[in-house]
mmCIF file of C-alpha atoms and ligand atoms in Angstrom:
data_model
loop_
_atom_site.group_PDB
_atom_site.id
_atom_site.type_symbol
_atom_site.label_atom_id
_atom_site.label_comp_id
_atom_site.label_asym_id
_atom_site.label_seq_id
_atom_site.Cartn_x
_atom_site.Cartn_y
_atom_site.Cartn_z
ATOM 1 C CA UNK A 1 149.400 109.389 32.147
ATOM 2 C CA UNK A 2 146.218 109.957 30.263
ATOM 3 C CA UNK A 3 148.243 110.946 27.078
ATOM 4 C CA UNK A 4 150.090 107.608 27.286
ATOM 5 C CA UNK A 5 147.025 105.568 27.477
ATOM 6 C CA UNK A 6 145.441 107.420 24.365
ATOM 7 C CA UNK A 7 148.918 106.839 22.508
ATOM 8 C CA UNK A 8 148.627 103.151 23.459
ATOM 9 C CA UNK A 9 144.925 102.770 22.188
ATOM 10 C CA UNK A 10 145.992 104.723 18.943
ATOM 11 C CA UNK A 11 148.547 102.102 18.408
ATOM 12 C CA UNK A 12 146.333 99.215 19.155
ATOM 13 C CA UNK A 13 143.651 100.272 16.759
ATOM 14 C CA UNK A 14 146.463 100.675 13.866
ATOM 15 C CA UNK A 15 148.085 97.643 14.711
ATOM 16 C CA UNK A 16 144.676 95.799 14.696
ATOM 17 C CA UNK A 17 143.197 97.294 11.765
ATOM 18 C CA UNK A 18 142.144 94.760 8.991
ATOM 19 C CA UNK A 19 143.211 91.764 11.301
ATOM 20 C CA UNK A 20 141.177 88.578 11.967
ATOM 21 C CA UNK A 21 140.680 86.836 15.268
ATOM 22 C CA UNK A 22 140.658 83.020 14.542
ATOM 23 C CA UNK A 23 141.992 81.913 17.917
ATOM 24 C CA UNK A 24 143.780 83.905 20.590
ATOM 25 C CA UNK A 25 147.180 83.064 19.160
ATOM 26 C CA UNK A 26 146.269 85.844 16.506
ATOM 27 C CA UNK A 27 146.846 88.554 19.439
ATOM 28 C CA UNK A 28 150.043 89.480 21.181
ATOM 29 C CA UNK A 29 149.631 89.593 24.852
ATOM 30 C CA UNK A 30 149.456 93.301 24.642
ATOM 31 C CA UNK A 31 146.924 93.305 21.784
ATOM 32 C CA UNK A 32 144.835 90.959 23.905
ATOM 33 C CA UNK A 33 144.992 93.037 27.074
ATOM 34 C CA UNK A 34 144.681 96.070 25.243
ATOM 35 C CA UNK A 35 141.438 94.931 23.695
ATOM 36 C CA UNK A 36 140.029 94.329 27.176
ATOM 37 C CA UNK A 37 141.113 97.815 28.181
ATOM 38 C CA UNK A 38 139.310 99.397 25.002
ATOM 39 C CA UNK A 39 136.133 97.133 26.130
ATOM 40 C CA UNK A 40 136.160 98.573 29.672
ATOM 41 C CA UNK A 41 136.269 101.980 28.230
ATOM 42 C CA UNK A 42 133.478 101.267 25.685
ATOM 43 C CA UNK A 43 131.393 100.070 28.660
ATOM 44 C CA UNK A 44 131.899 103.274 30.491
ATOM 45 C CA UNK A 45 131.257 105.221 27.423
ATOM 46 C CA UNK A 46 127.786 103.438 26.889
ATOM 47 C CA UNK A 47 126.962 103.741 30.571
ATOM 48 C CA UNK A 48 127.415 107.511 30.238
ATOM 49 C CA UNK A 49 124.971 107.453 27.428
ATOM 50 C CA UNK A 50 127.276 108.058 24.518
ATOM 51 C CA UNK A 51 126.767 105.777 21.560
ATOM 52 C CA UNK A 52 127.349 105.631 17.847
ATOM 53 C CA UNK A 53 129.755 106.867 15.404
ATOM 54 C CA UNK A 54 132.650 104.508 15.871
ATOM 55 C CA UNK A 55 131.447 102.133 13.219
ATOM 56 C CA UNK A 56 129.309 104.420 11.167
ATOM 57 C CA UNK A 57 128.553 102.871 7.644
ATOM 58 C CA UNK A 58 130.270 99.495 8.269
ATOM 59 C CA UNK A 59 128.477 96.188 7.586
ATOM 60 C CA UNK A 60 129.106 92.859 9.272
ATOM 61 C CA UNK A 61 127.768 89.573 8.422
ATOM 62 C CA UNK A 62 127.197 87.129 11.067
ATOM 63 C CA UNK A 63 127.312 83.490 9.843
ATOM 64 C CA UNK A 64 125.983 80.883 12.375
ATOM 65 C CA UNK A 65 126.098 77.239 12.016
ATOM 66 C CA UNK A 66 125.141 76.569 15.500
ATOM 67 C CA UNK A 67 122.889 77.980 17.878
ATOM 68 C CA UNK A 68 123.401 81.087 19.801
ATOM 69 C CA UNK A 69 122.065 83.699 22.164
ATOM 70 C CA UNK A 70 124.904 85.563 23.773
ATOM 71 C CA UNK A 71 127.260 85.753 20.755
ATOM 72 C CA UNK A 72 124.715 86.564 18.290
ATOM 73 C CA UNK A 73 122.971 89.371 20.337
ATOM 74 C CA UNK A 74 126.452 90.843 21.337
ATOM 75 C CA UNK A 75 127.582 91.191 17.784
ATOM 76 C CA UNK A 76 124.166 92.702 16.673
ATOM 77 C CA UNK A 77 124.019 95.121 19.708
ATOM 78 C CA UNK A 78 127.686 96.029 19.321
ATOM 79 C CA UNK A 79 127.355 96.908 15.627
ATOM 80 C CA UNK A 80 123.967 98.843 16.146
ATOM 81 C CA UNK A 81 125.321 100.814 19.082
ATOM 82 C CA UNK A 82 128.078 102.258 16.964
ATOM 83 C CA UNK A 83 126.117 102.746 13.649
ATOM 84 C CA UNK A 84 127.060 99.545 11.734
ATOM 85 C CA UNK A 85 124.582 97.181 10.327
ATOM 86 C CA UNK A 86 124.800 93.398 11.349
ATOM 87 C CA UNK A 87 123.198 90.827 9.049
ATOM 88 C CA UNK A 88 122.387 87.429 10.563
ATOM 89 C CA UNK A 89 122.900 84.685 8.179
ATOM 90 C CA UNK A 90 121.917 81.139 9.350
ATOM 91 C CA UNK A 91 123.897 78.685 7.414
ATOM 92 C CA UNK A 92 120.818 76.810 6.792
ATOM 93 C CA UNK A 93 119.508 79.673 4.789
ATOM 94 C CA UNK A 94 122.367 80.666 2.472
ATOM 95 C CA UNK A 95 124.358 78.535 0.021
ATOM 96 C CA UNK A 96 127.051 77.866 2.439
ATOM 97 C CA UNK A 97 129.146 74.776 1.704
ATOM 98 C CA UNK A 98 126.011 73.318 -0.161
ATOM 99 C CA UNK A 99 125.253 74.814 -3.337
ATOM 100 C CA UNK A 100 128.413 77.121 -3.114
ATOM 101 C CA UNK A 101 131.778 76.372 -1.705
ATOM 102 C CA UNK A 102 132.891 78.333 1.590
ATOM 103 C CA UNK A 103 135.819 79.878 -0.523
ATOM 104 C CA UNK A 104 133.193 81.459 -3.107
ATOM 105 C CA UNK A 105 130.744 82.566 -0.374
ATOM 106 C CA UNK A 106 133.945 84.229 1.151
ATOM 107 C CA UNK A 107 134.680 86.162 -1.831
ATOM 108 C CA UNK A 108 131.230 87.429 -2.355
ATOM 109 C CA UNK A 109 130.763 88.520 1.188
ATOM 110 C CA UNK A 110 134.221 90.097 1.142
ATOM 111 C CA UNK A 111 132.779 92.375 -1.834
ATOM 112 C CA UNK A 112 129.707 93.633 0.433
ATOM 113 C CA UNK A 113 130.790 93.569 3.997
ATOM 114 C CA UNK A 114 133.371 95.051 6.127
ATOM 115 C CA UNK A 115 133.853 91.733 8.505
ATOM 116 C CA UNK A 116 132.345 88.466 9.127
ATOM 117 C CA UNK A 117 131.643 86.839 12.559
ATOM 118 C CA UNK A 118 131.409 83.165 12.009
ATOM 119 C CA UNK A 119 130.001 80.557 14.626
ATOM 120 C CA UNK A 120 130.266 76.831 13.333
ATOM 121 C CA UNK A 121 131.898 73.497 13.657
ATOM 122 C CA UNK A 122 135.208 73.061 11.803
ATOM 123 C CA UNK A 123 137.973 75.485 12.638
ATOM 124 C CA UNK A 124 139.039 75.124 8.943
ATOM 125 C CA UNK A 125 135.694 76.860 7.937
ATOM 126 C CA UNK A 126 136.461 80.021 9.750
ATOM 127 C CA UNK A 127 140.255 79.909 8.325
ATOM 128 C CA UNK A 128 138.853 79.661 5.114
ATOM 129 C CA UNK A 129 136.567 82.646 5.273
ATOM 130 C CA UNK A 130 139.668 84.596 6.432
ATOM 131 C CA UNK A 131 141.797 83.444 3.693
ATOM 132 C CA UNK A 132 139.356 84.283 0.788
ATOM 133 C CA UNK A 133 137.019 87.177 1.943
ATOM 134 C CA UNK A 134 139.763 89.813 2.215
ATOM 135 C CA UNK A 135 138.033 91.399 5.294
ATOM 136 C CA UNK A 136 138.548 90.781 9.050
ATOM 137 C CA UNK A 137 136.677 87.602 10.246
ATOM 138 C CA UNK A 138 136.281 86.908 13.892
ATOM 139 C CA UNK A 139 135.638 83.463 15.409
ATOM 140 C CA UNK A 140 132.358 83.353 17.386
ATOM 141 C CA UNK A 141 133.017 79.721 18.272
ATOM 142 C CA UNK A 142 134.090 76.506 16.583
ATOM 143 C CA UNK A 143 134.567 72.911 17.745
ATOM 144 C CA UNK A 144 138.313 74.023 18.719
ATOM 145 C CA UNK A 145 138.114 77.458 20.030
ATOM 146 C CA UNK A 146 136.006 80.363 21.539
ATOM 147 C CA UNK A 147 138.475 83.320 21.698
ATOM 148 C CA UNK A 148 136.039 86.208 21.922
ATOM 149 C CA UNK A 149 134.326 84.357 25.106
ATOM 150 C CA UNK A 150 137.579 84.537 26.851
ATOM 151 C CA UNK A 151 138.179 88.169 26.159
ATOM 152 C CA UNK A 152 134.978 88.739 28.108
ATOM 153 C CA UNK A 153 136.073 86.245 30.829
ATOM 154 C CA UNK A 154 139.184 87.998 31.355
ATOM 155 C CA UNK A 155 137.597 91.501 31.268
ATOM 156 C CA UNK A 156 135.285 90.321 34.027
ATOM 157 C CA UNK A 157 138.038 88.883 36.251
ATOM 158 C CA UNK A 158 139.874 92.222 35.666
ATOM 159 C CA UNK A 159 137.038 94.213 36.653
ATOM 160 C CA UNK A 160 136.490 92.302 39.820
ATOM 161 C CA UNK A 161 139.978 91.925 40.915
ATOM 162 C CA UNK A 162 141.708 95.031 39.390
ATOM 163 C CA UNK A 163 144.291 92.609 37.721
ATOM 164 C CA UNK A 164 144.875 89.313 35.973
ATOM 165 C CA UNK A 165 148.443 88.252 36.635
ATOM 166 C CA UNK A 166 149.084 86.126 39.603
ATOM 167 C CA UNK A 167 145.513 85.209 39.810
ATOM 168 C CA UNK A 168 144.778 81.348 40.040
ATOM 169 C CA UNK A 169 141.800 80.068 37.664
ATOM 170 C CA UNK A 170 140.352 76.594 37.833
ATOM 171 C CA UNK A 171 138.456 75.254 34.812
ATOM 172 C CA UNK A 172 136.370 72.271 35.929
ATOM 173 C CA UNK A 173 134.791 69.763 33.670
ATOM 174 C CA UNK A 174 135.330 68.880 29.941
ATOM 175 C CA UNK A 175 139.057 70.052 29.779
ATOM 176 C CA UNK A 176 139.394 69.535 26.031
ATOM 177 C CA UNK A 177 136.382 71.617 24.762
ATOM 178 C CA UNK A 178 136.575 74.940 22.995
ATOM 179 C CA UNK A 179 136.124 77.113 25.843
ATOM 180 C CA UNK A 180 138.436 75.158 28.206
ATOM 181 C CA UNK A 181 141.353 75.361 25.643
ATOM 182 C CA UNK A 182 140.895 78.880 24.851
ATOM 183 C CA UNK A 183 140.710 79.950 28.256
ATOM 184 C CA UNK A 184 143.795 77.968 29.186
ATOM 185 C CA UNK A 185 145.699 80.078 26.350
ATOM 186 C CA UNK A 186 144.079 83.346 27.300
ATOM 187 C CA UNK A 187 144.971 82.851 31.098
ATOM 188 C CA UNK A 188 148.555 81.756 30.090
ATOM 189 C CA UNK A 189 149.008 84.876 27.978
ATOM 190 C CA UNK A 190 147.762 86.969 30.706
ATOM 191 C CA UNK A 191 150.264 85.678 33.400
ATOM 192 C CA UNK A 192 147.883 83.841 35.364
ATOM 193 C CA UNK A 193 148.027 80.410 37.200
ATOM 194 C CA UNK A 194 145.634 78.010 35.211
ATOM 195 C CA UNK A 195 144.520 74.619 36.348
ATOM 196 C CA UNK A 196 142.603 72.467 33.918
ATOM 197 C CA UNK A 197 140.694 69.900 36.027
ATOM 198 C CA UNK A 198 139.093 67.152 34.158
ATOM 199 C CA UNK A 199 138.706 63.282 34.320
ATOM 200 C CA UNK A 200 141.823 61.671 32.305
ATOM 201 C CA UNK A 201 139.438 60.811 29.441
ATOM 202 C CA UNK A 202 138.664 64.504 28.925
ATOM 203 C CA UNK A 203 141.863 66.227 29.609
ATOM 204 C CA UNK A 204 143.119 68.931 27.067
ATOM 205 C CA UNK A 205 145.492 67.626 24.144
ATOM 206 C CA UNK A 206 149.152 67.458 24.944
ATOM 207 C CA UNK A 207 149.819 69.797 22.152
ATOM 208 C CA UNK A 208 147.155 72.439 23.609
ATOM 209 C CA UNK A 209 148.623 72.198 26.988
ATOM 210 C CA UNK A 210 152.258 72.732 25.975
ATOM 211 C CA UNK A 211 151.421 75.464 23.689
ATOM 212 C CA UNK A 212 149.740 77.332 26.633
ATOM 213 C CA UNK A 213 152.425 76.198 28.989
ATOM 214 C CA UNK A 214 155.160 77.855 26.600
ATOM 215 C CA UNK A 215 153.148 81.141 26.808
ATOM 216 C CA UNK A 216 152.778 81.036 30.658
ATOM 217 C CA UNK A 217 156.410 80.376 31.102
ATOM 218 C CA UNK A 218 157.150 83.588 29.053
ATOM 219 C CA UNK A 219 154.409 85.669 31.057
ATOM 220 C CA UNK A 220 155.309 84.193 34.381
ATOM 221 C CA UNK A 221 151.956 82.161 34.685
ATOM 222 C CA UNK A 222 151.594 78.680 34.950
ATOM 223 C CA UNK A 223 149.442 75.765 33.402
ATOM 224 C CA UNK A 224 148.640 72.552 34.967
ATOM 225 C CA UNK A 225 146.379 69.581 34.258
ATOM 226 C CA UNK A 226 144.690 68.063 37.549
ATOM 227 C CA UNK A 227 142.197 65.221 37.859
ATOM 228 C CA UNK A 228 141.047 65.687 41.465
ATOM 229 C CA UNK A 229 138.580 68.373 41.954
ATOM 230 C CA UNK A 230 139.253 69.183 45.629
ATOM 231 C CA UNK A 231 142.921 69.459 45.197
ATOM 232 C CA UNK A 232 142.582 71.580 41.995
ATOM 233 C CA UNK A 233 140.370 74.237 43.617
ATOM 234 C CA UNK A 234 142.752 75.021 46.456
ATOM 235 C CA UNK A 235 143.378 78.729 46.712
ATOM 236 C CA UNK A 236 141.332 79.458 43.393
ATOM 237 C CA UNK A 237 140.309 82.976 42.613
ATOM 238 C CA UNK A 238 138.097 82.063 39.792
ATOM 239 C CA UNK A 239 136.274 78.928 39.368
ATOM 240 C CA UNK A 240 135.048 78.211 36.058
ATOM 241 C CA UNK A 241 132.834 75.675 34.314
ATOM 242 C CA UNK A 242 131.032 75.129 30.838
ATOM 243 C CA UNK A 243 128.359 72.536 29.848
ATOM 244 C CA UNK A 244 129.418 68.826 29.911
ATOM 245 C CA UNK A 245 128.386 68.257 26.285
ATOM 246 C CA UNK A 246 129.226 70.926 23.735
ATOM 247 C CA UNK A 247 127.264 71.633 20.593
ATOM 248 C CA UNK A 248 127.480 68.790 18.003
ATOM 249 C CA UNK A 249 128.424 66.264 20.738
ATOM 250 C CA UNK A 250 125.093 65.165 21.804
ATOM 251 C CA UNK A 251 125.694 61.529 21.048
ATOM 252 C CA UNK A 252 128.099 61.340 23.936
ATOM 253 C CA UNK A 253 125.717 62.513 26.609
ATOM 254 C CA UNK A 254 125.486 59.389 28.751
ATOM 255 C CA UNK A 255 129.264 59.065 28.836
ATOM 256 C CA UNK A 256 129.825 62.807 29.835
ATOM 257 C CA UNK A 257 127.255 62.483 32.664
ATOM 258 C CA UNK A 258 129.161 59.497 33.966
ATOM 259 C CA UNK A 259 132.444 60.905 33.663
ATOM 260 C CA UNK A 260 131.731 64.453 34.831
ATOM 261 C CA UNK A 261 129.406 64.098 37.706
ATOM 262 C CA UNK A 262 132.334 64.263 40.240
ATOM 263 C CA UNK A 263 133.479 67.398 38.515
ATOM 264 C CA UNK A 264 130.227 69.421 39.359
ATOM 265 C CA UNK A 265 130.727 72.808 40.964
ATOM 266 C CA UNK A 266 128.733 72.929 44.150
ATOM 267 C CA UNK A 267 129.070 74.744 47.442
ATOM 268 C CA UNK A 268 131.276 71.929 48.893
ATOM 269 C CA UNK A 269 133.864 72.751 46.041
ATOM 270 C CA UNK A 270 133.435 76.295 46.220
ATOM 271 C CA UNK A 271 134.276 76.127 49.866
ATOM 272 C CA UNK A 272 137.368 73.911 49.182
ATOM 273 C CA UNK A 273 138.944 76.768 47.533
ATOM 274 C CA UNK A 274 139.380 78.324 50.922
ATOM 275 C CA UNK A 275 138.375 81.786 49.506
ATOM 276 C CA UNK A 276 134.750 82.152 49.969
ATOM 277 C CA UNK A 277 134.526 83.662 53.319
ATOM 278 C CA UNK A 278 137.218 86.041 52.478
ATOM 279 C CA UNK A 279 135.578 86.964 49.155
ATOM 280 C CA UNK A 280 138.631 86.170 47.091
ATOM 281 C CA UNK A 281 136.963 83.668 44.667
ATOM 282 C CA UNK A 282 134.455 84.173 41.969
ATOM 283 C CA UNK A 283 132.411 81.663 39.746
ATOM 284 C CA UNK A 284 132.118 82.076 36.142
ATOM 285 C CA UNK A 285 130.416 80.124 33.403
ATOM 286 C CA UNK A 286 130.341 81.319 29.516
ATOM 287 C CA UNK A 287 126.553 80.239 29.637
ATOM 288 C CA UNK A 288 123.974 78.625 28.769
ATOM 289 C CA UNK A 289 124.179 76.530 32.086
ATOM 290 C CA UNK A 290 122.176 73.717 33.325
ATOM 291 C CA UNK A 291 121.951 74.817 36.736
ATOM 292 C CA UNK A 292 118.094 75.084 37.780
ATOM 293 C CA UNK A 293 114.938 72.898 37.209
ATOM 294 C CA UNK A 294 113.853 75.156 34.362
ATOM 295 C CA UNK A 295 114.807 73.341 31.252
ATOM 296 C CA UNK A 296 113.582 69.893 30.046
ATOM 297 C CA UNK A 297 117.085 68.413 30.819
ATOM 298 C CA UNK A 298 117.256 69.624 34.431
ATOM 299 C CA UNK A 299 113.737 68.793 35.415
ATOM 300 C CA UNK A 300 114.737 65.446 34.653
ATOM 301 C CA UNK A 301 118.161 64.921 35.900
ATOM 302 C CA UNK A 302 118.672 67.877 38.379
ATOM 303 C CA UNK A 303 121.515 70.357 38.060
ATOM 304 C CA UNK A 304 124.414 69.296 35.928
ATOM 305 C CA UNK A 305 127.714 71.170 35.862
ATOM 306 C CA UNK A 306 126.841 73.785 38.422
ATOM 307 C CA UNK A 307 124.257 73.925 41.429
ATOM 308 C CA UNK A 308 121.810 76.658 41.596
ATOM 309 C CA UNK A 309 123.240 77.900 45.058
ATOM 310 C CA UNK A 310 126.503 78.482 43.432
ATOM 311 C CA UNK A 311 125.067 80.050 40.072
ATOM 312 C CA UNK A 312 123.021 82.510 42.197
ATOM 313 C CA UNK A 313 125.526 83.204 44.930
ATOM 314 C CA UNK A 314 127.030 86.792 45.146
ATOM 315 C CA UNK A 315 130.364 85.451 44.116
ATOM 316 C CA UNK A 316 128.864 84.270 40.726
ATOM 317 C CA UNK A 317 129.529 87.051 38.144
ATOM 318 C CA UNK A 318 127.929 84.963 35.129
ATOM 319 C CA UNK A 319 125.665 87.909 34.001
ATOM 320 C CA UNK A 320 128.457 90.548 34.072
ATOM 321 C CA UNK A 321 130.346 88.010 32.135
ATOM 322 C CA UNK A 322 127.577 87.691 29.556
ATOM 323 C CA UNK A 323 127.097 91.445 29.428
ATOM 324 C CA UNK A 324 130.920 91.844 28.660
ATOM 325 C CA UNK A 325 130.642 89.611 25.653
ATOM 326 C CA UNK A 326 129.084 92.673 23.968
ATOM 327 C CA UNK A 327 131.655 95.312 25.172
ATOM 328 C CA UNK A 328 134.420 92.834 24.061
ATOM 329 C CA UNK A 329 133.034 91.910 20.716
ATOM 330 C CA UNK A 330 132.448 95.901 20.201
ATOM 331 C CA UNK A 331 136.058 96.613 21.062
ATOM 332 C CA UNK A 332 137.106 94.020 18.530
ATOM 333 C CA UNK A 333 134.842 95.356 15.931
ATOM 334 C CA UNK A 334 136.157 98.947 16.617
ATOM 335 C CA UNK A 335 139.824 97.843 16.523
ATOM 336 C CA UNK A 336 139.764 95.809 13.533
ATOM 337 C CA UNK A 337 137.348 97.658 11.496
HETATM 338 N N1 CP B 401 128.633 81.904 25.681
HETATM 339 C C1 CP B 401 128.134 81.709 24.458
HETATM 340 O O1 CP B 401 128.833 81.582 23.507
HETATM 341 O O2 CP B 401 126.819 81.989 24.520
HETATM 342 P P1 CP B 401 125.918 81.672 23.131
HETATM 343 O O3 CP B 401 126.125 80.200 22.715
HETATM 344 O O4 CP B 401 124.554 81.956 23.637
HETATM 345 O O5 CP B 401 126.302 82.458 22.064
HETATM 346 N N1 NVA B 402 131.423 74.380 24.966
HETATM 347 C C1 NVA B 402 130.123 75.020 24.540
HETATM 348 C C2 NVA B 402 130.173 76.518 24.632
HETATM 349 C C3 NVA B 402 128.809 76.988 24.475
HETATM 350 C C4 NVA B 402 129.025 78.787 24.550
HETATM 351 C C5 NVA B 402 129.685 74.546 23.228
HETATM 352 O O1 NVA B 402 130.517 74.563 22.399
HETATM 353 O O2 NVA B 402 128.581 74.133 23.006
#
């Protein structure tokens, strides 16, 4: 059994070497699940005090156009833990697309670094980096996609339930954003039953939904779009939400508040899963979250996408999920470098 697992990991690392992760479509189901398994092993390894060596002498560049706490720190710590260096490059401080084309920057960084993690606006930019750098490029969030987030989400669900396939995941809120659509695809690939619950104005595109539904058909999972929160969450094992206004969409703030107030994750909604008492439901959020009265916004408006009692409840695993960003990004570095 152990021998088989070790052989599987060897294959995973051989298969993923040199590869980029621009969306979850870049991974087969087995590769996605294999990365989660590798991340769980790296987590155990770190907890036992063993670090270092797996990325010795490697150098990764972290290009950020948008703000970040978790993704940036996860990548820096993952690299440092295993002997690699990580250089944080704010797009405002390098000649990125201003004095130099993205293509030229990609070719320069490809001569110096072993991999590039990119966070920014257009998906086409992360694609351009991958096309011209000649090294693995990892999408650390674009307007369209947040694949490394979903690796951590699935890892957290698997740690808790011991499985993924067959569980019901309900995403509540802005159903067409990067996290919602990547989660939809990841859950479908993992054979889960996924419900995207959003107002009609914010439901995912037909293209994204039917692509995920196609994956689900193959894996024995399912994908559904719902508009009524109380119906959607019935029987949920995971209730997931994200901010109502993603980075770069600030102009839509008032409209989002109007559309999404009925989609707030509160205790009433959690109880409607029917799974709180039996302990068969968890709450996840990619973070940062507007749940308390400790930000300028929530001091004025109160909690937005999730109430504080849900966020702080024993069934809320948001900080395990945040920690798992590091283990999954580390697994990605180890496997692709
Ligand atoms: N979840 C996530 O991507 O967090 P950051 O924006 O802090 O990186
Ligand atoms: N949808 C959010 C995710 C933040 C991690 C955003 O893009 O701002």
